[in-house]
Each structure stands twice: as C-alpha cells, then as structure tokens.
CSV table of C-alpha atoms and ligand atoms in Angstrom, one decimal:
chain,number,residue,atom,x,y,z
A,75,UNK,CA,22.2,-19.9,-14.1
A,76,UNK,CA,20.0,-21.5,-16.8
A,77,UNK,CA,17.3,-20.0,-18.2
A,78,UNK,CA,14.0,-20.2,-17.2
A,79,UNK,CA,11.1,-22.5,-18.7
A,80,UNK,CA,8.4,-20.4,-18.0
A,81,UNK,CA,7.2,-16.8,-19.7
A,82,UNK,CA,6.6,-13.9,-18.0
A,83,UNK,CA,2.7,-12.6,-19.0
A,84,UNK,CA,0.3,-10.2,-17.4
A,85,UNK,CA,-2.5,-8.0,-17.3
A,86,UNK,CA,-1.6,-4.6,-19.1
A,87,UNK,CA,-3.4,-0.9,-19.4
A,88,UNK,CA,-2.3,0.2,-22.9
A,89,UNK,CA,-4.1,3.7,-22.0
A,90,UNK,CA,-6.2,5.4,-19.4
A,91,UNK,CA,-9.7,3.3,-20.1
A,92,UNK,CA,-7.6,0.7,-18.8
A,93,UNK,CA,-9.1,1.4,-15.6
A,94,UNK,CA,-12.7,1.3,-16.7
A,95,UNK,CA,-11.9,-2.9,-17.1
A,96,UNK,CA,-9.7,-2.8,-20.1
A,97,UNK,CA,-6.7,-5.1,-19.3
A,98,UNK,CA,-4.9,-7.1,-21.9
A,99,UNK,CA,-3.1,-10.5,-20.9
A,100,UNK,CA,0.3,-10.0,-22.5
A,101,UNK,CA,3.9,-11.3,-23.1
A,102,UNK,CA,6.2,-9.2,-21.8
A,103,UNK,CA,10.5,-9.4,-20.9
A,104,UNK,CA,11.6,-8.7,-17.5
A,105,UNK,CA,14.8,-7.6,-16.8
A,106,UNK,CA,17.8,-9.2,-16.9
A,107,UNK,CA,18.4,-11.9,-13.8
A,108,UNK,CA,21.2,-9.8,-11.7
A,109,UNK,CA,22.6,-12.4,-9.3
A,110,UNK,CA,20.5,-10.7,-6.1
A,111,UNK,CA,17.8,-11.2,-8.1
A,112,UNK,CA,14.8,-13.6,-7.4
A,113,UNK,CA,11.8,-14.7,-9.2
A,114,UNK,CA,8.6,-15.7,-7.9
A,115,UNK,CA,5.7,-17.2,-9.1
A,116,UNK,CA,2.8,-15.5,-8.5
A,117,UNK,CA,-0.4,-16.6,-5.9
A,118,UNK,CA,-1.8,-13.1,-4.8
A,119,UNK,CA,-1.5,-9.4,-5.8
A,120,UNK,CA,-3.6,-6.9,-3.7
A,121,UNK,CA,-5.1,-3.8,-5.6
A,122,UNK,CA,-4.5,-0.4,-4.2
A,123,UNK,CA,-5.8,2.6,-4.8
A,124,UNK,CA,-2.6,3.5,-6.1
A,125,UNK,CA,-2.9,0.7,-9.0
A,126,UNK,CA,-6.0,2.8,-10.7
A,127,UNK,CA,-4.6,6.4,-9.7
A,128,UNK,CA,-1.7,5.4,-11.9
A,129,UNK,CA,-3.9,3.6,-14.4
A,130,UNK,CA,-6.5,6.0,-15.1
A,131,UNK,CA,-3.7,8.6,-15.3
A,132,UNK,CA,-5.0,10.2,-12.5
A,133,UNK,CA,-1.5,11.7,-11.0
A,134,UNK,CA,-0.8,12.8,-13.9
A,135,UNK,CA,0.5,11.5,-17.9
A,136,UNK,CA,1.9,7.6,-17.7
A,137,UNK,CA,3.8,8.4,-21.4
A,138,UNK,CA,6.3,5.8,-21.9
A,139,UNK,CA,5.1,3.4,-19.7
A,140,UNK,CA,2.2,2.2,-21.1
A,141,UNK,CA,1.8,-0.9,-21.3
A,142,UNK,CA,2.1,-1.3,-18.1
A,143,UNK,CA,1.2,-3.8,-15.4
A,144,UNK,CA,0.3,-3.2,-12.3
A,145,UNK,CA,0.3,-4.3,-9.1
A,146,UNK,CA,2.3,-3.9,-5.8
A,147,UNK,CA,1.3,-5.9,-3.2
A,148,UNK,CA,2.4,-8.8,-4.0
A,149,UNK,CA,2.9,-12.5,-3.1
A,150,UNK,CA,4.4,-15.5,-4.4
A,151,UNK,CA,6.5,-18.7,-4.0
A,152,UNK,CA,10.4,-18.3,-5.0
A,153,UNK,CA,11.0,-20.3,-8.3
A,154,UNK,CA,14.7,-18.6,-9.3
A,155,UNK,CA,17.4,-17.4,-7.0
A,156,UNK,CA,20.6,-16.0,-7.9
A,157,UNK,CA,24.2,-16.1,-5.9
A,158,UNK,CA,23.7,-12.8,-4.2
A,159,UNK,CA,20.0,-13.4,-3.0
A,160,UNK,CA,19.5,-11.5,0.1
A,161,UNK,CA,17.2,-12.1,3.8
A,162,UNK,CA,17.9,-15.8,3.6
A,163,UNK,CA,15.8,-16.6,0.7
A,164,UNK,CA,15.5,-19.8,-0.6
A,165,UNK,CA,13.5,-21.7,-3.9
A,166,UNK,CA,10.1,-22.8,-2.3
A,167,UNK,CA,9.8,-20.0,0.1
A,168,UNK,CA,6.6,-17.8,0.0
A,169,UNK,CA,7.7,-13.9,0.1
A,170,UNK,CA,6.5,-10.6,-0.9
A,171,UNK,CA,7.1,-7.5,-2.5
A,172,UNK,CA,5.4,-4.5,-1.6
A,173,UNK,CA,5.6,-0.8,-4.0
A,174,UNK,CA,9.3,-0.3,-3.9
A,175,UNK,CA,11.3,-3.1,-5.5
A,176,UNK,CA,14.6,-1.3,-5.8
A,177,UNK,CA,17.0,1.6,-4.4
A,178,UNK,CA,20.9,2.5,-4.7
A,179,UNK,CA,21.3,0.5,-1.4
A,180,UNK,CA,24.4,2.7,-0.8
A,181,UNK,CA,23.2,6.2,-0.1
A,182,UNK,CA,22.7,7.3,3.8
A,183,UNK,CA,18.9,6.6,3.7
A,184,UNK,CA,19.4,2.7,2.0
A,185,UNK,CA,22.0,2.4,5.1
A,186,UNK,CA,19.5,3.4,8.1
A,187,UNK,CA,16.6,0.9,7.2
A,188,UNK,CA,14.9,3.8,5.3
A,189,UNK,CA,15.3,2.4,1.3
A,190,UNK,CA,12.2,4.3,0.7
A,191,UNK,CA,13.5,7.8,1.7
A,192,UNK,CA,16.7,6.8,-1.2
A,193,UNK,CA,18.3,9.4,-2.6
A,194,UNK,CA,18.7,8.4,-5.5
A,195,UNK,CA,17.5,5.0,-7.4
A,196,UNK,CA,13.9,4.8,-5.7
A,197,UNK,CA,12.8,2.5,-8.1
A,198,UNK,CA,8.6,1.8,-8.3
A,199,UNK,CA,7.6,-1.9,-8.7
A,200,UNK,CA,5.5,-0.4,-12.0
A,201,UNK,CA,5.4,2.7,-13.3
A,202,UNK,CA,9.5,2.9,-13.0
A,203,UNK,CA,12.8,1.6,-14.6
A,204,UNK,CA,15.4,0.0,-13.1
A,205,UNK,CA,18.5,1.8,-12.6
A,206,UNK,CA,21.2,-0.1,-10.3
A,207,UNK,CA,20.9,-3.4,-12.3
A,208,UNK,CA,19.6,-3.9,-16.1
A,209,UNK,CA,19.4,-0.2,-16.2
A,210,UNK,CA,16.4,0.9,-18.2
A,211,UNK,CA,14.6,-1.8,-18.4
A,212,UNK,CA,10.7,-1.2,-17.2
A,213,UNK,CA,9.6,-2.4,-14.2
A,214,UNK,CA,6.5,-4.8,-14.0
A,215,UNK,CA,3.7,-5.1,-11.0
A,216,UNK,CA,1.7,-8.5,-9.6
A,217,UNK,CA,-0.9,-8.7,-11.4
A,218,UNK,CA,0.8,-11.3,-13.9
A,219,UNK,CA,1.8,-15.0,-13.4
A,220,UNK,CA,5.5,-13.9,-12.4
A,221,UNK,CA,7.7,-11.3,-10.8
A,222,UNK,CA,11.6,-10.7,-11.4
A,223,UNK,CA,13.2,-8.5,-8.9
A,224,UNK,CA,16.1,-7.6,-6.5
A,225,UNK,CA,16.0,-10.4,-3.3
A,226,UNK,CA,16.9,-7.1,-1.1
A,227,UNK,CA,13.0,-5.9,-1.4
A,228,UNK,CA,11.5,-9.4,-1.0
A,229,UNK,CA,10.0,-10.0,2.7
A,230,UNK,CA,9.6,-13.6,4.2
A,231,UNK,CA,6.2,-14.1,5.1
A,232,UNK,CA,5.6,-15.6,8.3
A,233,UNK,CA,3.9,-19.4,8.9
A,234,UNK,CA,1.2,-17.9,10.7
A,235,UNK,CA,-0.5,-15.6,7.9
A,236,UNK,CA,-2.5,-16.7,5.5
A,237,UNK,CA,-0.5,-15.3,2.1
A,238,UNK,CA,-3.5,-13.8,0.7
A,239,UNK,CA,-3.6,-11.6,3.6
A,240,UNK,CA,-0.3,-10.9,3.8
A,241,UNK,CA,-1.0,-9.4,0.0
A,242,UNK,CA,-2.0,-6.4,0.9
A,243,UNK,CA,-0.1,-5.3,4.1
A,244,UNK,CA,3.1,-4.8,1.7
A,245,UNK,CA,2.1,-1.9,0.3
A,246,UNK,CA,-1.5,-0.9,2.3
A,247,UNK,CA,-0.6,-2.2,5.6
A,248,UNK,CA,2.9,-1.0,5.7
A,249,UNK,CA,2.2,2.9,4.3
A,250,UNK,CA,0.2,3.5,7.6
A,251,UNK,CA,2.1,1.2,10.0
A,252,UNK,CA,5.5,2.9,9.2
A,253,UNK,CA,3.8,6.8,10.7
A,254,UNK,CA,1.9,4.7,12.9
A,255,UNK,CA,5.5,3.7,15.1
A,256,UNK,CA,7.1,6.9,13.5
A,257,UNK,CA,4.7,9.1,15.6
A,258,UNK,CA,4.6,6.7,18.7
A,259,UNK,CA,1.2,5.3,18.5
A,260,UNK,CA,0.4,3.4,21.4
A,261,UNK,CA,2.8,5.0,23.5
A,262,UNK,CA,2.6,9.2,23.3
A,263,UNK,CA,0.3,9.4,21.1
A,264,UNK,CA,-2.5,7.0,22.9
A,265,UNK,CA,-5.6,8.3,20.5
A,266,UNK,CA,-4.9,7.8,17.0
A,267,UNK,CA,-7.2,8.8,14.3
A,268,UNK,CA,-7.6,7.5,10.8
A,269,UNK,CA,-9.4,9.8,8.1
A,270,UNK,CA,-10.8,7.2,5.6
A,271,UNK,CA,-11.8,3.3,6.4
A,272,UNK,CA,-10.6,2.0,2.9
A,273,UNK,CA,-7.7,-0.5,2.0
A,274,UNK,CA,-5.7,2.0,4.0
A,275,UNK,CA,-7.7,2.8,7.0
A,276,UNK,CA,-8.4,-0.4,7.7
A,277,UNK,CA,-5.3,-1.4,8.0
A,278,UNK,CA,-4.6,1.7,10.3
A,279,UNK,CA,-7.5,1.0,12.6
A,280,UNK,CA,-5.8,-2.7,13.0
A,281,UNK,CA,-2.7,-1.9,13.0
A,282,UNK,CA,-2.8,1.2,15.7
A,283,UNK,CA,-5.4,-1.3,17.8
A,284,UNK,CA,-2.4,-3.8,18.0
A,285,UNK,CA,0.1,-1.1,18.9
A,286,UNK,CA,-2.1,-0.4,22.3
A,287,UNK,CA,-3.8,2.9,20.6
A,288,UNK,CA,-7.0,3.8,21.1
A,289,UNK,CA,-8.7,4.8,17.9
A,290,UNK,CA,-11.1,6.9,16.1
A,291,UNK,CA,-12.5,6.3,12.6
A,292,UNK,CA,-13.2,9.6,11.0
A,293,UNK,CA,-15.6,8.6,7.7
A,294,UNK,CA,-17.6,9.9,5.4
A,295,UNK,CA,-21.0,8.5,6.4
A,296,UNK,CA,-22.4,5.5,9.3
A,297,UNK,CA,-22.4,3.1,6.8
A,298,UNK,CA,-19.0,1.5,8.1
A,299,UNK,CA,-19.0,2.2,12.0
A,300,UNK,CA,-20.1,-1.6,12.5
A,301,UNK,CA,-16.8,-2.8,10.7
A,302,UNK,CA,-14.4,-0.2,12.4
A,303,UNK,CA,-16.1,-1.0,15.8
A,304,UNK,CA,-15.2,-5.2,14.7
A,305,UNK,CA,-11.6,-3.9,13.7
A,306,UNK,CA,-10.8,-2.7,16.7
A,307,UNK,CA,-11.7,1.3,16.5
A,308,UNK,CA,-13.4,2.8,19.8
A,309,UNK,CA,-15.1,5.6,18.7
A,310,UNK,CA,-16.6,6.8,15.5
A,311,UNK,CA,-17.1,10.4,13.8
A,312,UNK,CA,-19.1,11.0,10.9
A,313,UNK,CA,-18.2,14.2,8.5
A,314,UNK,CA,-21.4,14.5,6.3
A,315,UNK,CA,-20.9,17.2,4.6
A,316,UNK,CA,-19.6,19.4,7.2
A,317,UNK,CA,-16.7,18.6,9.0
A,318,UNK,CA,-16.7,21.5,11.5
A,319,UNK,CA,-20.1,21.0,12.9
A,320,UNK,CA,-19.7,17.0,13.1
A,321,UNK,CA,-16.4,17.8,14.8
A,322,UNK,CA,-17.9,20.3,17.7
A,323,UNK,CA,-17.0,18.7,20.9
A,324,UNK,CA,-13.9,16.6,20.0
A,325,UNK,CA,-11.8,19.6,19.5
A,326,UNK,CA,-8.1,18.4,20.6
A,327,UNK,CA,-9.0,14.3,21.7
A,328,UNK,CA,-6.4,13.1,19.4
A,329,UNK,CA,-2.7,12.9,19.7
A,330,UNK,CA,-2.2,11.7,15.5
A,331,UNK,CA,-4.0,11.6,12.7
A,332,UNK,CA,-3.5,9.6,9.6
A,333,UNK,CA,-5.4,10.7,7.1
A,334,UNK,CA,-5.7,7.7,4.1
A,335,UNK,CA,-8.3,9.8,2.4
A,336,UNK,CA,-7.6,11.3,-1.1
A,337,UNK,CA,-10.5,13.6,-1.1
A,338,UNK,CA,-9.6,16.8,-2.5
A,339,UNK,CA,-11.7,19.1,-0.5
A,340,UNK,CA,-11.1,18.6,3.2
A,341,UNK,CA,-12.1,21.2,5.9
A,342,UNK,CA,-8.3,21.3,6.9
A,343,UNK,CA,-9.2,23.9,9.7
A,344,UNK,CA,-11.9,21.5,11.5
A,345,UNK,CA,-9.5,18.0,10.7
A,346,UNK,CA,-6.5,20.0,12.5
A,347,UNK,CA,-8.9,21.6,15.3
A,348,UNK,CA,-9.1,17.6,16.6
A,349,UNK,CA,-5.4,17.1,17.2
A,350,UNK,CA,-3.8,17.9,20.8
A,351,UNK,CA,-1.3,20.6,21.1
A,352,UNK,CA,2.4,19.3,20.3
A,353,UNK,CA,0.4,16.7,18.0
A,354,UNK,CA,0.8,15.3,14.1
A,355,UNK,CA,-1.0,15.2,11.2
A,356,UNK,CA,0.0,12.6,8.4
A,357,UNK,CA,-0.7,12.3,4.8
A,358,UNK,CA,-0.5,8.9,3.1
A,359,UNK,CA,-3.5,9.6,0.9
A,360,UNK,CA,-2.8,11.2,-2.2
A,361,UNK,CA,-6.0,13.5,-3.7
A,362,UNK,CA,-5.9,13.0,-7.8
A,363,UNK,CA,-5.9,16.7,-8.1
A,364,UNK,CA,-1.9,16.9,-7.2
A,365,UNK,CA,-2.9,19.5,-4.5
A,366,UNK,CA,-3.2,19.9,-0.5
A,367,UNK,CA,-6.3,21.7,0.7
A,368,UNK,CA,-6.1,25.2,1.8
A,369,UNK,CA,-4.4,24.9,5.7
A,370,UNK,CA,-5.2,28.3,7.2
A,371,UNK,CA,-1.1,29.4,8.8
A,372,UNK,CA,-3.8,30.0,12.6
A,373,UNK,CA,-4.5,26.2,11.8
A,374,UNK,CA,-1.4,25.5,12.4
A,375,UNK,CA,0.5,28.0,14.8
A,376,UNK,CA,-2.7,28.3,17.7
A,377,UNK,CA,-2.5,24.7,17.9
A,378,UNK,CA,0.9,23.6,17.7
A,379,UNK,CA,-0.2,21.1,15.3
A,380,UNK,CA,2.5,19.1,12.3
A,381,UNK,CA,1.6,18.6,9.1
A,382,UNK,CA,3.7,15.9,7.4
A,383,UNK,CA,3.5,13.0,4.9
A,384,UNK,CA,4.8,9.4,4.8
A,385,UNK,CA,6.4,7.5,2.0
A,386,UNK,CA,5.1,3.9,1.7
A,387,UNK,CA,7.5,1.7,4.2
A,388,UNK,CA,11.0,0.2,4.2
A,389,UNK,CA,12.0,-3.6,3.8
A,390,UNK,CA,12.8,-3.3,8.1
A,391,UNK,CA,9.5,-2.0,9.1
A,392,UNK,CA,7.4,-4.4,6.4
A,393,UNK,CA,9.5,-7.1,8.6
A,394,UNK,CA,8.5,-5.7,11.9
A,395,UNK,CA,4.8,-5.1,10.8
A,396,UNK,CA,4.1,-8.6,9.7
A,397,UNK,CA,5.8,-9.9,12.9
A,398,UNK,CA,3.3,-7.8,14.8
A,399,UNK,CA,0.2,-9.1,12.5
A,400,UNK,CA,1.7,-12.7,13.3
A,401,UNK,CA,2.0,-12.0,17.2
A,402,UNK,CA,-1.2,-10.8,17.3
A,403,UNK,CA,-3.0,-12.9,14.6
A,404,UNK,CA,-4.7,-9.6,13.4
A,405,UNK,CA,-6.7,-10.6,10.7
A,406,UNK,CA,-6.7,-8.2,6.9
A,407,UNK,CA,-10.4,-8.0,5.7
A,408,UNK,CA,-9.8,-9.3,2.4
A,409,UNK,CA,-12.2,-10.2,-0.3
A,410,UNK,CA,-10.3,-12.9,-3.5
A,411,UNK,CA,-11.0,-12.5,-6.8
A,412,UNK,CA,-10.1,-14.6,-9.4
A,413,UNK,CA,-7.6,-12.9,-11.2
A,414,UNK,CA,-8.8,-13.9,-14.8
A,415,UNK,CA,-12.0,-11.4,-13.5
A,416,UNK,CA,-9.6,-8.3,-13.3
A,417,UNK,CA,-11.4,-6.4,-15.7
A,418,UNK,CA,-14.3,-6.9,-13.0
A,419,UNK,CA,-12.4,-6.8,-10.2
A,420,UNK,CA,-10.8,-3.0,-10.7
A,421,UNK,CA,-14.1,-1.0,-11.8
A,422,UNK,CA,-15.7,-2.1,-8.5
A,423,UNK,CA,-12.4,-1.1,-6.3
A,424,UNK,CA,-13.0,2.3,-8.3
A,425,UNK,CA,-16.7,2.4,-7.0
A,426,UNK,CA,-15.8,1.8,-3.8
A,427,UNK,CA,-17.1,-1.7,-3.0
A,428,UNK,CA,-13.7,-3.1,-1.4
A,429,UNK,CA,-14.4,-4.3,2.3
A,430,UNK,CA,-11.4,-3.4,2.9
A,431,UNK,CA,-9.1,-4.8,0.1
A,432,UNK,CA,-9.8,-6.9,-3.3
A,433,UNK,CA,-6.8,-9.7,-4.0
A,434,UNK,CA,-6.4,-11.2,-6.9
A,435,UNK,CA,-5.9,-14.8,-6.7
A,436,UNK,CA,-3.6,-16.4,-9.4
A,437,UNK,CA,-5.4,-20.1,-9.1
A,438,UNK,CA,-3.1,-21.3,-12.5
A,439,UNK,CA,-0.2,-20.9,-9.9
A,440,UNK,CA,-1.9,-22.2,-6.9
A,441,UNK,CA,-3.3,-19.5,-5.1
A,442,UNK,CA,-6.4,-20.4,-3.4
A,443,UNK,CA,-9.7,-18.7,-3.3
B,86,LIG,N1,1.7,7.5,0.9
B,86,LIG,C1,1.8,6.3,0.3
B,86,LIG,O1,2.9,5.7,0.3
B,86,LIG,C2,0.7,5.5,-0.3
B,86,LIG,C3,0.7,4.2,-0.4
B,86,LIG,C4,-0.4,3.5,-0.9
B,86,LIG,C5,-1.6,4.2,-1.2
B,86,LIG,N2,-1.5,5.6,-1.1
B,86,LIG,C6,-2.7,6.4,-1.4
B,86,LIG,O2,-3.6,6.3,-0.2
B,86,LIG,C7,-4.9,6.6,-0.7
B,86,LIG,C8,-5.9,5.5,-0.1
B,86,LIG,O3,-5.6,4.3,-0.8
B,86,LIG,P1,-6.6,3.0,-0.5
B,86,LIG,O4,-6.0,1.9,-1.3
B,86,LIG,O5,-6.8,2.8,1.0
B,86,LIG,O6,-8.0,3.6,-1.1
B,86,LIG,P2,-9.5,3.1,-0.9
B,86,LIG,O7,-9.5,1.7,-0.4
B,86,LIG,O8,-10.2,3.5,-2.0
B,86,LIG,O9,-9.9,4.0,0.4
B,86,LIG,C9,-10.0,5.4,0.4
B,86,LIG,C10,-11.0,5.9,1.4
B,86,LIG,O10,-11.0,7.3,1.5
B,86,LIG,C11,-12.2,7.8,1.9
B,86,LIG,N3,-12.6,8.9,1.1
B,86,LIG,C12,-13.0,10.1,1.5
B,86,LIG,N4,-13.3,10.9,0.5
B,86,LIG,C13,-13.0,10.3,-0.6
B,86,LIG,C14,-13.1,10.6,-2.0
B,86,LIG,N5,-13.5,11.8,-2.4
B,86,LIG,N6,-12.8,9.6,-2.9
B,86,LIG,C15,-12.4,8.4,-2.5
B,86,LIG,N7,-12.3,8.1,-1.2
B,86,LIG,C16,-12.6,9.0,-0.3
B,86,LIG,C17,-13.2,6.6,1.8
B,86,LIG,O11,-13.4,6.2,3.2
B,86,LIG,P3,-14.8,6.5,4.0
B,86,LIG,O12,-15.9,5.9,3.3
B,86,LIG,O13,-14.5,5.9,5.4
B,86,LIG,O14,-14.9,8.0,4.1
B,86,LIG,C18,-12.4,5.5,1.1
B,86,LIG,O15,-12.8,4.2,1.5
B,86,LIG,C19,-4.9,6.7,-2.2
B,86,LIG,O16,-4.8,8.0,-2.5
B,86,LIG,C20,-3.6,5.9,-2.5
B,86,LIG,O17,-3.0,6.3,-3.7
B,86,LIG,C21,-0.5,6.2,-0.6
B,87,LIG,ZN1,-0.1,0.8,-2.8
B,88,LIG,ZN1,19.7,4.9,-1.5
C-alpha cells in the first residue's frame, strides 16, 4: 500500500472554551492503515449535541484527549482502501461513518448485528482509542479534511440521498431509529411520542411517520408545532413549565416514548402518566448532570410502564434506516455551514438555533453548500 499524499488536519478543542468557538485547525496522525481500513475524504460532518457535551466537558473530564476533534456524523468519498475492506467498498464511493467506528467484531453482541452493545472494544469515533488495530492510537471525528477508520463501520450511502443529508442520520437519525423498530413503532406501538424536536427529535418524528406511527411532539414551547406538523407529527403538547397540567387529558394515548431531551429536571411522574399500560419509555438523551430525574417506584408499577435507554445504532440498522429514508425520500432538515465558520457554527448549535441539524460542509473537498 503506498503511502498517502495528503495530510490529515482538523478542527481541535484544546480545552473546554473550545465550545464557546475556540477551534484550532491542526496537523494531526491517524492511526496506522490496518488492511480493513479505509480513508475518506471529507464533504460533510453533522454536529450533534454530543460533539459540545464532550467539548465543553459537560459529561464529565476529557483529560488525555484533548486535542481532540470532533465530529461523528460523518460523510465522505473513499480515497484509500486496504485488502480486507469490508460492505463492498470501493475508491470513489461516497460512505459514512456514524459515532462508533470500531468494536472486537468477535464477541456475541459484534455477531448479532448489535456492534454497539460490544462487550468489549466499543471504540468512539473521538473521544476513544483504538484497541483491535493500532492499539492506542486516539481516535479522530469529521470535522477535519479526512477520516482513517475500520471499512466494517463505513455505511454505503444510497444514490437517492443527498450526502449532506445523509450526514446526520449516522449518528442523529440512527440513535432514535434503532428504539424506534426495537419497540415496534408502527406496528404495536401505533402512537409514538418524541420528548424534544432537536437534531434528535426530528429525526424521530420522520423517522416514526415513515414506519406508519402516528406521532406526538412533546416540546417545550409552540414555537416549533408548525415544523413537527410539516415533518409528519399529528398532534402537538406543550410542557411550559408544568408538565402535569399541560398533560391532563392525554393520560395513557401513547404506546412509546422517546425522549431526545437532556433536560435535567423532567416531571418523570406526568411524562410516564402518558404511556399505555404494557408500554416503553426510552432514553437517548443524555442530561449534562450525569443523573435521571427522580421516577417515583407508583410511576412505574400502577402503570405497567418500562424505563429503558438506547445506545446509538449498529452498522445493520444504519443500513436499514437509510434504505427506509431512500424508499420514502424522507427529507433531514438540514441547515450547511461552511466548515471554515465552525467557530460560528457550534456556539449557535449551543444556543439552540439548529432547525433541525447544522452540517458542516468541507467545500476544499467538494462538498457543496
Ligand atoms: N443515546 C445516544 O446514543 C445518543 C446519540 C446522540 C445524541 N445523544 C444525546 O441526545 C441528546 C439530544 O441531542 P440533539 O443533537 O438532538 O440535541 P439538540 O438538537 O440540541 O436537541 C435537544 C432538544 O431537547 C429539548 N430540550 C428540552 N429541555 C432542554 C434543555 N434543558 N436543554 C437543551 N434542550 C432541551 C429541545 O427541544 P424542544 O425545544 O422541542 O423542547 C431541544 O431542541 C443529547 O443529550 C445528546 O448528547 C444520545
Ligand atoms: Zn451523536
Ligand atoms: Zn464485540
């Protein structure tokens, strides 16, 4: 394999005011090429909410990962591929990588189409180190001009999306489609709610829509019940700042909840009075505070209700989701920015301005705005 003619360079936080637009564009070394390796060159990275949790340090210490970049949703056009390259992968093809790049591939989970349930080698596409191949070595997110990675977590992306849009359903799009077919939505569990229309929970209201749900946005305010209405939702609840009162009257109308919010001070009790008996409640949203709200035991046990949480999704289902989008020519609300403007670009994700999702566009590399 020869080497490679081009550098590998990227936006890097160097601390927690990273996040406040503080970026650096900087050299950095990948890991070494393992032959199931591929590289891509980068057109469009999606920013998650996940990107500035991590960034401003908000789950919690980075330590010896600063300087890190960022970035997990993530697509480019395949400029390197090795002997071993996996899902048919060829140079020129446009693929993406979503916020798992690697796992053991041998343990019962890797087996079953569930890489991101691994037991052990769950590797982060930032924020992590490789362990199966070039163990060690720090892994490095999307928003740079290239990405080095096993082929394994590399998704074709079908001709009929637009690849900026594809950007963020690898990690956004996939983390609420995976509960979304998990918990039967569409089929027993007709009325599907999603707590939060953000990156997320728009994604959930289109994704649910396309699986023959019928959904309700649960939000914070009115402001948004024109756009969830346009993505598909059918009904709309607004919480204010009382979530039992603005729930009075929808008591048990919903057969699953995913809840994309991170706020850290949720009325549990009223949330869970909305789900039918036998029904689920799903976390994907992850509050900065590290901790759930208070769920009264009564909460739980008068209504037969489930509590659970759901891990990003595997390679499989990213396959099957996109398929879905492609079928159904769902469209990703999606607003490009330039990414030279990052250090624009993230303070106004953190204020809450994305309708639904900011990608960045990489125009050096030929993305397009
Ligand atoms: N489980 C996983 O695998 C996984 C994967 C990716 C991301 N995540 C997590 O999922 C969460 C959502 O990510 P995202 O990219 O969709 O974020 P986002 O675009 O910022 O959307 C979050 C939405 O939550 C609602 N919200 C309610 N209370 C809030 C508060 N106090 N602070 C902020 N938002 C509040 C808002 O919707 P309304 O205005 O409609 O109320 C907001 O639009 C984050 O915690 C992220 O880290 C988890
Ligand atoms: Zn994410
Ligand atoms: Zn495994």
């Amino acid at each position: 394999m020869s080497a490679t003619d081009y550098k590998f360079s990227g936006w890097a936080g160097y601390g927690p005011e990273s996040v406040e637009g503080n970026l650096k564009f900087i050299d950095y070394e990948p890991k070494k090429f393992a032959e199931d390796d591929i590289d891509l060159k980068i057109l469009y990275c999606g920013i998650c909410a996940s990107d500035t949790s991590t960034l401003s340090e908000g789950w919690g210490p980075v330590g010896d990962m600063w300087p890190q970049v960022v970035g997990h949703e993530i697509v480019g056009e395949v400029v390197r591929v090795g002997s071993e390259t996996e899902n048919g992968i060829k140079k020129g093809d446009i693929v993406g990588v979503g916020a798992q790049c690697d796992s053991c591939l041998k343990c019962h989970y890797c087996n079953k189409d569930q890489e991101n349930y691994c037991s052990g080698g769950w590797t982060p596409t930032y924020n992590g180190k490789f362990s199966r191949t070039s163990q060690g070595s720090k892994t490095y997110g999307g928003y740079a001009n290239y990405w080095r990675g096993p082929s394994h977590f590399a998704i074709p992306i079908p001709a009929g999306i637009d690849p900026a849009e594809a950007a963020p359903l690898l990690c956004g799009g996939g983390t609420v489609y995976s509960p979304l077919v998990q918990y039967g939505a569409g089929k027993q569990a007709k009325n599907v709610g999603i707590i939060g229309l953000g990156g997320l929970g728009h994604f959930g209201v289109m994704l649910a829509t396309a699986l023959g749900a019928e959904v309700t946005v649960i939000s914070h305010s009115a402001r948004k019940r024109e756009d969830a209405e346009k993505l598909g939702a059918k009904h709309f609840l607004i919480t204010g700042d009382d979530e039992a009162k603005a729930f009075k009257g929808h008591e048990r109308s919903l057969d699953l909840i995913i809840c994309t919010s991170n706020a850290p001070d949720m009325n549990m009790q009223a949330y869970l009075s909305l789900i039918r008996p036998g029904g689920n409640f799903i976390l994907v949203g992850i509050p900065e505070t590290g901790k759930l709200p208070d769920i009264p035991p009564t909460a739980l046990i008068m209504g037969n209700v489930h509590v659970g949480g759901s891990l990003i999704a595997s390679p499989q289902t990213l396959k099957e989701m996109l398929a879905l989008v492609a079928e159904k020519k769902a469209k990703s609300w999606i607003q490009r920015w330039p990414m030279s403007k990052i250090n624009e670009a993230i303070p106004s994700m953190v204020a809450g301005n994305a309708r639904y999702r900011y990608v960045l566009v990489n125009e050096e590399n030929g993305g397009k705005m």
